[in-house]
Amino acid sequence: MPYILSLDEGTTSARAALYDREARRVGLAAVPTVSTFPQPGWVEQDASLIWQSQLAAVRNALGLAGLGPSDVQAVGITNQRETTVVWDRATGQPVAPAIVWQCRRTAARCRELAAHAAKITRRSGLVVDAYFSGTKIQWILDNVAGARARAENGDLLFGNIDTWLIWNLTAGRVHATDPTNASRTMLMNLAAGDWDNELLALLNVPRAMLPSIVPSSAVIGHTDASVFGAEVPIAGIAGDQQAALAGQACFAKGLSKNTYGTGCFALLHAGDAEPVSENRLLATRAASTNSQAQFAVEGSIFVAGAAVQWLRDKLGIIETAPETEAIAQSIPHTGGVYVVPAFVGLGAPHWDAEARAEITGLTLGAGRAEIVRATLESMAYQTRELIQAMEADSGTRLAELRVDGGAAANNFLMQFQADILDRPVVRPADPETTALGAAFLAGLATGYWKSVAEVQSFWRAERRFEPSMPAGTRDALWSGWQRAVNKARTTC
Ligand code: ADP
């Protein structure tokens, strides 16, 4: 029996997952990846190591499931978005470390672009920010000796991680991306689904280095047998958040999900009409399963689970992320302590690149448990900011929030989220929604699954968290968060 293989290259790990016809996960492997922080606000990864880790994850997943490359019917790819790789077309070697989506090195360049902000938003759907790939590409071309001339000659190629994996999987035969990833570069015209000449000129990025934009659910090439062990169709591509939207079976207007990973990303499917946000959210592409363009409204938070990693790796007050659940539950409240995790600035809806993280409200009674609990709570407060903005944009009230991502395993956080949002929070049976979404796209493109309705029928809830906090408590906590976040902001 053939299987669908998903490659899920996240910020903290490269994962590979195998699915059968009932979309049951029959194999999963994860290989950790490393970020480095060479200067304050900078975040880098080694693109060659990303590729090696991804390949190792594929081998491990196949091996653990007792399968080989020829058991795979199709490959789907999903990836950390915006992260920017520029490599030499001839050698396949990156010319610089990958600039990770969280990296703030181009914040000053984005301030210069402020004069063009309205035009950029109108054309790309995005807010001008260092988050997106456009200024990161420009930075590499301006800072690596000879890079600009080589890019103009077509000797250097740009890709986000999807493109980089596809290039390597096909042994350099296919240089492509999909609209969900391309819509995060600040170089794509959101409505047209093609590179936008005015945006390219504004950011001084040569078209010759850009990948072709191909559909999210279609056979766009084959893996090379020398790399992968068999020639298998590559048939699904989506950025991680749009893949999670698909993996949560949100294929139609009005359906939404929130992912708690390194960052936190809420997406609301907007159907086939290009959305315009009045509340500083992003308009972006959703993965389409046919030729009709699909859109989504997105709220992006740069640091969510990454703040838990900070507690572990920098403060050293926890040993593992999961133990934060019991630590938070060991106290009834934080006693007025708030953590504002603006380690790399604030994303939606504030868009404040210069803001930095703060712990506020400390008293002599506050200790490890308060800081740990406040860190978890910060993910829920930031999510409420996004959902409120989404509701204001759409004029509708969300019935429930579907959740996923590593930190969605935290029961304390999910209950607190339901309480602070005053909405039910629903966690699916398969938490690997990102990988599942990419599998859906690949399976639909190759006839493994016949229809969107069929893949939607695979979605199951594992647990529902009902709000139970008194309104007075919720309002008081929310006011405290707003005071704390305003303290951290530099642009009020
Ligand atoms: P990504 O796809 O961005 O690499 P994941 O979805 O795999 O991220 O989630 C990993 C993140 O979730 C890490 O930042 C980690 O600190 C956090 N995390 C994982 N498990 C828990 C948990 N039980 N409680 C809180 N945070 C967690």
Coordinates of C-alpha atoms and ligand atoms in Angstrom, one line a residue:
M1 CA 0.0 0.0 0.0
P2 CA 1.5 3.4 -0.9
Y3 CA 1.7 6.3 1.6
I4 CA 2.0 10.0 1.5
L5 CA 5.2 11.5 3.0
S6 CA 5.2 15.0 4.5
L7 CA 8.4 16.9 5.0
D8 CA 7.8 19.5 7.7
E9 CA 10.8 21.8 8.2
G10 CA 10.1 23.9 11.2
T11 CA 12.2 26.4 13.1
T12 CA 13.2 24.0 15.8
S13 CA 13.2 20.7 14.0
A14 CA 12.9 19.0 10.6
R15 CA 10.2 16.4 10.7
A16 CA 8.9 13.7 8.4
A17 CA 5.5 12.0 8.7
L18 CA 3.9 9.2 6.7
Y19 CA 0.1 8.9 6.3
D20 CA -2.1 6.0 5.1
R21 CA -5.4 6.3 3.2
E22 CA -7.4 7.1 6.3
A23 CA -4.9 9.9 7.0
R24 CA -3.6 7.9 10.0
R25 CA 0.0 8.8 10.8
V26 CA 2.1 5.6 10.5
G27 CA 5.5 7.1 10.9
L28 CA 7.1 10.2 12.4
A29 CA 10.6 11.3 13.0
A30 CA 12.1 14.7 14.1
V31 CA 15.7 15.9 13.9
P32 CA 16.4 19.1 15.9
T33 CA 17.8 22.1 14.1
V34 CA 19.9 24.9 15.6
S35 CA 19.4 28.6 15.5
T36 CA 22.3 31.0 16.2
F37 CA 22.0 34.5 17.5
P38 CA 25.2 36.3 16.3
Q39 CA 24.0 39.8 17.3
P40 CA 21.1 41.1 19.4
G41 CA 17.9 40.6 17.4
W42 CA 19.7 38.5 14.7
V43 CA 18.6 34.9 14.1
E44 CA 20.4 32.5 11.6
Q45 CA 20.4 28.9 10.6
D46 CA 22.8 26.8 8.4
A47 CA 20.8 26.0 5.3
S48 CA 23.0 23.0 4.5
L49 CA 22.3 21.5 8.0
I50 CA 18.6 22.2 7.5
W51 CA 18.7 20.0 4.3
Q52 CA 20.8 17.3 6.0
S53 CA 18.4 17.2 9.0
Q54 CA 15.4 17.0 6.7
L55 CA 16.9 14.1 4.8
A56 CA 17.8 12.3 8.1
A57 CA 14.2 12.8 9.3
V58 CA 12.9 11.2 6.1
R59 CA 15.2 8.3 6.5
N60 CA 14.3 7.8 10.1
A61 CA 10.5 8.0 9.5
L62 CA 10.7 5.5 6.7
G63 CA 12.9 3.2 8.7
L64 CA 10.8 3.3 11.8
A65 CA 7.7 2.5 9.7
G66 CA 9.5 -0.4 8.0
L67 CA 9.0 1.3 4.6
G68 CA 11.3 2.4 1.8
P69 CA 11.2 5.4 -0.7
S70 CA 9.3 3.4 -3.3
D71 CA 6.4 3.0 -0.8
V72 CA 5.8 6.7 -1.1
Q73 CA 3.1 7.8 -3.6
A74 CA 3.7 11.5 -3.2
V75 CA 5.7 14.0 -1.2
G76 CA 4.2 17.1 0.4
I77 CA 6.4 19.9 1.7
T78 CA 5.7 22.4 4.5
N79 CA 8.2 24.8 6.0
Q80 CA 9.1 27.7 8.3
R81 CA 8.2 30.6 6.1
E82 CA 10.0 33.8 5.2
T83 CA 13.4 32.3 6.2
T84 CA 15.7 33.3 3.4
V85 CA 18.4 31.2 1.6
V86 CA 20.5 32.5 -1.3
W87 CA 22.7 29.9 -3.1
D88 CA 25.0 29.4 -6.0
R89 CA 23.1 27.8 -8.9
A90 CA 26.2 25.9 -10.1
T91 CA 27.4 24.5 -6.8
G92 CA 24.2 24.4 -4.8
Q93 CA 26.1 26.0 -1.9
P94 CA 24.5 28.8 0.2
V95 CA 26.4 32.1 -0.1
A96 CA 25.4 33.1 3.5
P97 CA 23.7 31.7 6.6
A98 CA 19.9 31.4 6.2
I99 CA 18.3 34.5 7.7
V100 CA 15.5 33.2 9.9
W101 CA 12.0 34.7 9.8
Q102 CA 12.5 36.1 13.4
C103 CA 15.7 38.0 12.5
R104 CA 15.4 41.8 12.9
R105 CA 18.6 42.8 11.1
T106 CA 16.6 44.7 8.4
A107 CA 14.5 46.8 10.8
A108 CA 16.3 50.0 9.8
R109 CA 15.7 49.2 6.1
C110 CA 12.1 48.8 6.9
R111 CA 11.9 52.2 8.5
E112 CA 13.3 53.6 5.3
L113 CA 10.5 51.9 3.4
A114 CA 7.9 53.4 5.6
A115 CA 7.2 56.1 3.0
H116 CA 6.0 53.3 0.6
A117 CA 4.1 51.4 3.3
A118 CA 0.6 52.0 1.8
K119 CA 1.7 50.9 -1.6
I120 CA 3.5 47.8 -0.3
T121 CA 0.5 46.8 1.8
R122 CA -1.9 47.3 -1.1
R123 CA 0.2 45.2 -3.5
S124 CA 1.5 42.4 -1.1
G125 CA -1.1 42.3 1.6
L126 CA 1.7 42.7 4.2
V127 CA 2.7 45.3 6.8
V128 CA 6.3 46.5 6.1
D129 CA 8.4 44.5 8.5
A130 CA 11.8 42.8 8.8
Y131 CA 9.9 39.5 9.2
F132 CA 9.3 39.1 5.5
S133 CA 11.9 37.8 3.0
G134 CA 12.2 40.8 0.7
T135 CA 14.5 42.9 2.9
K136 CA 16.4 39.8 3.9
I137 CA 17.3 39.0 0.3
Q138 CA 18.3 42.6 -0.2
W139 CA 20.5 42.4 2.9
I140 CA 22.4 39.4 1.5
L141 CA 22.8 41.0 -1.9
D142 CA 24.2 44.1 -0.3
N143 CA 26.4 42.4 2.3
V144 CA 28.0 39.4 0.5
A145 CA 30.8 40.4 -1.8
G146 CA 29.8 40.2 -5.4
A147 CA 26.4 38.8 -4.7
R148 CA 24.3 41.4 -6.4
A149 CA 26.1 41.1 -9.8
R150 CA 25.9 37.4 -9.6
A151 CA 22.2 37.5 -8.8
E152 CA 21.6 39.8 -11.7
N153 CA 23.4 37.3 -14.0
G154 CA 21.2 34.5 -12.8
D155 CA 24.1 32.8 -11.0
L156 CA 22.5 33.0 -7.6
L157 CA 19.1 31.7 -6.6
F158 CA 16.7 32.7 -3.8
G159 CA 14.4 30.4 -2.0
N160 CA 12.5 30.1 1.2
I161 CA 12.9 26.7 2.8
D162 CA 10.3 25.0 0.6
T163 CA 12.2 26.1 -2.5
W164 CA 15.5 25.1 -0.9
L165 CA 14.2 21.6 -0.1
I166 CA 12.6 21.1 -3.6
W167 CA 15.9 22.2 -5.2
N168 CA 17.8 19.6 -3.2
L169 CA 15.2 16.9 -3.6
T170 CA 15.2 17.3 -7.3
A171 CA 19.1 17.5 -7.5
G172 CA 18.8 21.1 -8.8
R173 CA 16.2 20.5 -11.5
V174 CA 13.3 22.4 -10.0
H175 CA 13.4 26.0 -8.7
A176 CA 9.9 26.7 -7.5
T177 CA 7.7 27.9 -4.7
D178 CA 3.9 28.1 -4.1
P179 CA 1.6 31.1 -3.5
T180 CA 1.4 30.6 0.2
N181 CA 5.2 30.9 0.6
A182 CA 5.5 33.6 -2.1
S183 CA 2.9 35.7 -0.4
R184 CA 5.3 36.0 2.6
T185 CA 8.2 37.6 0.6
M186 CA 6.8 41.1 0.2
L187 CA 7.6 40.6 -3.5
M188 CA 4.4 38.9 -4.7
N189 CA 1.3 40.7 -5.9
L190 CA -1.2 39.1 -3.6
A191 CA -4.1 39.4 -6.1
A192 CA -2.2 38.3 -9.2
G193 CA -0.2 35.6 -7.5
D194 CA 3.0 36.6 -9.4
W195 CA 6.1 38.6 -8.6
D196 CA 5.3 42.3 -8.7
N197 CA 7.7 44.5 -10.7
E198 CA 7.1 47.6 -8.5
L199 CA 7.9 45.7 -5.3
L200 CA 11.0 44.1 -7.0
A201 CA 12.2 47.6 -7.9
L202 CA 11.5 49.0 -4.5
L203 CA 13.5 46.3 -2.8
N204 CA 16.1 46.0 -5.6
V205 CA 15.7 42.3 -6.0
P206 CA 16.5 40.8 -9.5
R207 CA 13.8 38.7 -10.9
A208 CA 16.4 36.3 -12.3
M209 CA 17.0 34.8 -8.8
L210 CA 13.3 34.2 -8.0
P211 CA 11.7 30.8 -8.2
S212 CA 8.6 30.1 -10.4
I213 CA 5.3 30.2 -8.5
V214 CA 3.5 26.9 -8.9
P215 CA 0.2 25.6 -7.4
S216 CA 0.1 24.4 -3.8
S217 CA -1.6 21.1 -4.8
A218 CA -0.1 19.8 -8.1
V219 CA 2.7 17.6 -9.3
I220 CA 5.5 20.1 -9.8
G221 CA 8.5 17.7 -10.2
H222 CA 10.0 14.4 -9.0
T223 CA 12.5 13.6 -6.3
D224 CA 15.8 12.5 -7.8
A225 CA 16.6 8.8 -7.2
S226 CA 20.2 9.6 -6.3
V227 CA 19.0 11.8 -3.4
F228 CA 15.8 10.2 -2.3
G229 CA 16.1 6.6 -3.3
A230 CA 13.2 6.7 -5.8
E231 CA 11.5 9.1 -8.2
V232 CA 8.4 10.2 -6.4
P233 CA 6.1 13.1 -7.4
I234 CA 6.4 16.3 -5.3
A235 CA 2.8 17.3 -5.2
G236 CA 2.0 19.6 -2.3
I237 CA 3.7 22.8 -1.0
A238 CA 2.5 25.2 1.7
G239 CA 4.1 27.4 4.3
D240 CA 3.7 25.9 7.7
Q241 CA 0.8 28.1 8.8
Q242 CA -1.3 27.7 5.7
A243 CA -0.5 23.9 5.9
A244 CA -1.8 23.9 9.4
L245 CA -5.0 25.6 8.3
A246 CA -5.4 22.8 5.7
G247 CA -4.5 20.2 8.3
Q248 CA -7.2 21.5 10.6
A249 CA -9.6 20.9 7.7
C250 CA -10.2 24.7 7.3
F251 CA -10.7 24.9 3.5
A252 CA -13.6 27.4 3.5
K253 CA -14.2 31.0 4.4
G254 CA -14.8 31.7 8.1
L255 CA -12.8 28.7 9.5
S256 CA -9.8 29.4 11.6
K257 CA -6.9 27.9 13.6
N258 CA -4.2 29.1 16.0
T259 CA -0.8 27.4 16.1
Y260 CA 1.5 27.6 19.2
G261 CA 5.0 26.8 18.0
T262 CA 8.1 28.9 18.1
G263 CA 5.8 31.8 17.3
C264 CA 2.0 31.9 17.3
F265 CA 0.0 32.2 14.2
A266 CA -3.8 32.7 13.9
L267 CA -5.3 32.3 10.4
L268 CA -8.8 32.9 9.3
H269 CA -9.8 31.5 5.9
A270 CA -11.1 34.3 3.7
G271 CA -12.3 32.3 0.7
D272 CA -11.6 33.6 -2.8
A273 CA -11.8 37.3 -2.2
E274 CA -8.6 39.2 -1.4
P275 CA -9.1 40.5 2.2
V276 CA -8.0 44.0 3.4
S277 CA -7.3 44.3 7.2
E278 CA -8.2 47.5 9.0
N279 CA -6.6 46.2 12.2
R280 CA -3.0 45.6 11.2
L281 CA -3.3 41.9 10.4
L282 CA -1.8 40.5 7.2
A283 CA -3.6 39.4 4.1
T284 CA -2.0 36.3 2.7
R285 CA -2.6 33.3 0.4
A286 CA -4.3 30.1 1.7
A287 CA -3.4 26.8 0.0
S288 CA -5.8 26.2 -2.9
T289 CA -6.7 22.7 -4.0
N290 CA -7.8 23.9 -7.5
S291 CA -7.0 26.7 -9.9
Q292 CA -9.0 29.3 -7.8
A293 CA -6.8 31.5 -5.6
Q294 CA -7.6 31.3 -1.9
F295 CA -6.9 33.9 0.8
A296 CA -6.5 34.2 4.5
V297 CA -6.2 36.8 7.2
E298 CA -3.3 36.2 9.5
G299 CA -2.1 37.4 12.9
S300 CA 1.6 36.6 13.5
I301 CA 3.3 36.6 16.9
F302 CA 7.1 36.2 16.7
V303 CA 7.8 34.6 20.1
A304 CA 5.4 32.1 21.8
G305 CA 7.0 28.7 22.5
A306 CA 10.4 30.3 22.0
A307 CA 9.8 32.1 25.3
V308 CA 9.6 28.7 27.0
Q309 CA 12.9 27.7 25.3
W310 CA 14.3 31.0 26.7
L311 CA 13.2 29.9 30.2
R312 CA 15.0 26.6 29.7
D313 CA 18.1 27.7 27.8
K314 CA 18.9 31.2 29.1
L315 CA 17.2 31.5 32.5
G316 CA 17.7 27.8 33.3
I317 CA 14.6 27.7 35.5
I318 CA 13.0 24.7 33.7
E319 CA 14.6 21.6 32.3
T320 CA 11.9 20.8 29.7
A321 CA 9.0 22.6 28.1
P322 CA 6.3 20.2 29.2
E323 CA 7.1 20.7 32.9
T324 CA 5.8 24.3 32.6
E325 CA 2.2 22.9 32.8
A326 CA 2.6 21.5 36.4
I327 CA 4.7 24.6 37.5
A328 CA 1.9 26.9 36.3
Q329 CA -0.8 24.9 37.9
S330 CA 1.1 24.9 41.3
I331 CA 0.0 28.5 41.9
P332 CA -3.5 30.0 41.5
H333 CA -2.3 33.1 39.6
T334 CA 0.8 35.1 38.8
G335 CA 0.1 37.8 41.5
G336 CA 0.3 40.5 38.9
V337 CA 3.4 39.3 37.1
Y338 CA 3.3 39.6 33.3
V339 CA 6.0 38.5 30.8
V340 CA 5.9 40.4 27.5
P341 CA 8.0 38.2 25.2
A342 CA 9.0 41.0 22.7
F343 CA 12.5 39.4 22.4
V344 CA 12.5 40.2 18.6
G345 CA 10.0 43.1 18.8
L346 CA 6.3 42.7 18.6
G347 CA 4.4 41.4 15.6
A348 CA 0.7 41.8 14.9
P349 CA -1.2 43.9 15.7
H350 CA 1.6 46.2 17.1
W351 CA 4.3 45.8 14.5
D352 CA 7.0 47.3 16.8
A353 CA 10.4 46.1 15.7
E354 CA 12.3 48.0 18.5
A355 CA 10.2 46.7 21.4
R356 CA 12.1 44.3 23.7
A357 CA 10.9 41.7 26.2
E358 CA 10.0 42.7 29.8
I359 CA 8.9 41.0 33.0
T360 CA 6.6 43.4 34.9
G361 CA 4.8 43.4 38.2
L362 CA 7.5 41.6 40.2
T363 CA 7.2 41.6 44.0
L364 CA 9.4 39.9 46.6
G365 CA 6.8 37.1 46.6
A366 CA 7.2 36.4 42.9
G367 CA 9.5 33.6 41.8
R368 CA 10.1 30.8 39.4
A369 CA 6.5 29.6 39.2
E370 CA 5.1 33.1 38.6
I371 CA 7.5 33.8 35.8
V372 CA 6.9 30.4 34.2
R373 CA 3.1 30.8 34.5
A374 CA 3.3 34.4 33.1
T375 CA 5.3 33.2 30.2
L376 CA 2.6 30.6 29.2
E377 CA -0.1 33.2 29.8
S378 CA 1.6 35.6 27.4
M379 CA 0.8 33.3 24.5
A380 CA -2.9 33.4 25.4
Y381 CA -2.9 37.2 25.8
Q382 CA -1.2 37.7 22.5
T383 CA -3.6 35.3 20.8
R384 CA -6.5 37.3 22.2
E385 CA -5.1 40.4 20.6
L386 CA -5.1 38.7 17.3
I387 CA -8.5 37.2 17.6
Q388 CA -10.0 40.5 18.6
A389 CA -8.4 42.2 15.6
M390 CA -9.8 39.4 13.3
E391 CA -13.2 39.7 14.7
A392 CA -13.1 43.5 14.3
D393 CA -12.0 43.0 10.6
S394 CA -14.6 40.4 9.8
G395 CA -17.5 41.7 11.9
T396 CA -18.1 38.1 13.1
R397 CA -17.6 36.4 16.4
L398 CA -15.5 33.2 16.4
A399 CA -17.5 30.2 17.5
E400 CA -14.4 28.3 18.7
L401 CA -10.7 28.2 18.2
R402 CA -9.0 25.1 16.7
V403 CA -5.4 24.9 18.1
D404 CA -2.2 23.0 17.3
G405 CA 1.6 23.3 17.5
G406 CA 4.0 22.1 20.2
A407 CA 2.7 24.3 23.0
A408 CA -0.9 23.3 22.3
A409 CA -0.1 20.1 24.2
N410 CA 0.0 22.3 27.4
N411 CA -3.4 21.8 29.1
F412 CA -2.9 24.7 31.5
L413 CA -2.2 27.0 28.5
M414 CA -5.2 25.7 26.5
Q415 CA -7.6 26.2 29.5
F416 CA -6.2 29.7 30.2
Q417 CA -6.7 30.5 26.5
A418 CA -10.3 29.4 26.6
D419 CA -10.8 31.5 29.7
I420 CA -9.0 34.7 28.5
L421 CA -10.7 34.5 25.1
D422 CA -14.1 33.4 26.5
R423 CA -14.4 30.9 23.6
P424 CA -14.1 27.1 23.5
V425 CA -10.6 25.9 22.4
V426 CA -10.6 22.6 20.5
R427 CA -7.5 20.5 20.1
P428 CA -7.4 17.9 17.3
A429 CA -6.6 14.2 17.7
D430 CA -3.6 14.5 15.4
P431 CA -1.5 17.4 16.7
E432 CA 0.8 17.3 13.7
T433 CA -1.6 19.4 11.6
T434 CA 1.2 21.1 9.6
A435 CA 2.5 17.9 8.3
L436 CA -1.0 16.6 7.8
G437 CA -2.0 19.7 5.8
A438 CA 1.0 19.2 3.4
A439 CA 0.0 15.5 3.0
F440 CA -3.6 16.5 2.2
L441 CA -2.3 18.8 -0.6
A442 CA -0.1 16.1 -2.0
G443 CA -2.7 13.4 -1.7
L444 CA -5.4 15.5 -3.4
A445 CA -3.1 16.3 -6.3
T446 CA -2.3 12.7 -7.0
G447 CA -5.7 11.1 -6.5
Y448 CA -4.7 9.4 -3.2
W449 CA -7.7 11.3 -1.7
K450 CA -10.6 12.2 -4.0
S451 CA -12.0 15.4 -2.6
V452 CA -11.7 18.1 0.0
A453 CA -14.8 16.6 1.7
E454 CA -13.0 13.3 2.1
V455 CA -10.0 14.8 3.8
Q456 CA -12.2 17.0 6.0
S457 CA -13.9 13.8 7.2
F458 CA -10.6 12.7 8.7
W459 CA -10.5 15.6 11.2
R460 CA -11.2 14.6 14.8
A461 CA -11.3 16.6 18.1
E462 CA -9.2 15.2 21.0
R463 CA -10.2 17.7 23.7
R464 CA -12.4 20.7 24.1
F465 CA -11.6 23.4 26.7
E466 CA -14.6 25.4 27.8
P467 CA -14.2 28.9 29.2
S468 CA -14.9 28.9 33.0
M469 CA -13.3 32.1 34.3
P470 CA -15.6 34.7 35.9
A471 CA -15.9 37.8 33.7
G472 CA -14.5 40.1 36.4
T473 CA -11.3 38.1 36.7
R474 CA -10.9 37.9 32.9
D475 CA -11.3 41.7 32.6
A476 CA -8.8 42.5 35.4
L477 CA -6.2 40.1 33.9
W478 CA -6.7 41.6 30.4
S479 CA -6.3 45.2 31.7
G480 CA -3.1 44.1 33.4
W481 CA -1.8 42.6 30.1
Q482 CA -2.6 45.8 28.2
R483 CA -0.7 47.9 30.7
A484 CA 2.3 45.5 30.5
V485 CA 2.4 45.4 26.7
N486 CA 2.1 49.2 26.5
K487 CA 5.2 49.5 28.7
A488 CA 7.2 47.4 26.3
R489 CA 6.1 49.3 23.2
T490 CA 8.2 52.0 21.6
T491 CA 5.5 53.1 19.2
C492 CA 2.3 54.0 21.2
Ligands
ADP1 P1 8.1 24.9 15.3 O1 7.2 24.2 14.3 O2 8.0 26.4 15.3 O3 9.5 24.4 15.3 P2 6.6 23.3 17.3 O4 5.2 23.4 16.9 O5 7.4 22.0 17.2 O6 7.5 24.5 16.8 O7 6.6 23.7 18.9 C1 7.8 23.8 19.6 C2 7.7 25.0 20.6 O8 6.7 24.7 21.5 C3 9.0 25.2 21.3 O9 9.3 26.6 21.3 C4 8.7 24.7 22.7 O10 9.3 25.6 23.7 C5 7.2 24.8 22.8 N1 6.6 23.7 23.6 C6 6.7 22.4 23.3 N2 6.0 21.7 24.2 C7 5.5 22.6 25.1 C8 4.7 22.5 26.3 N3 4.2 21.3 26.8 N4 4.4 23.6 27.0 C9 4.8 24.8 26.5 N5 5.5 25.0 25.4 C10 5.9 23.9 24.7

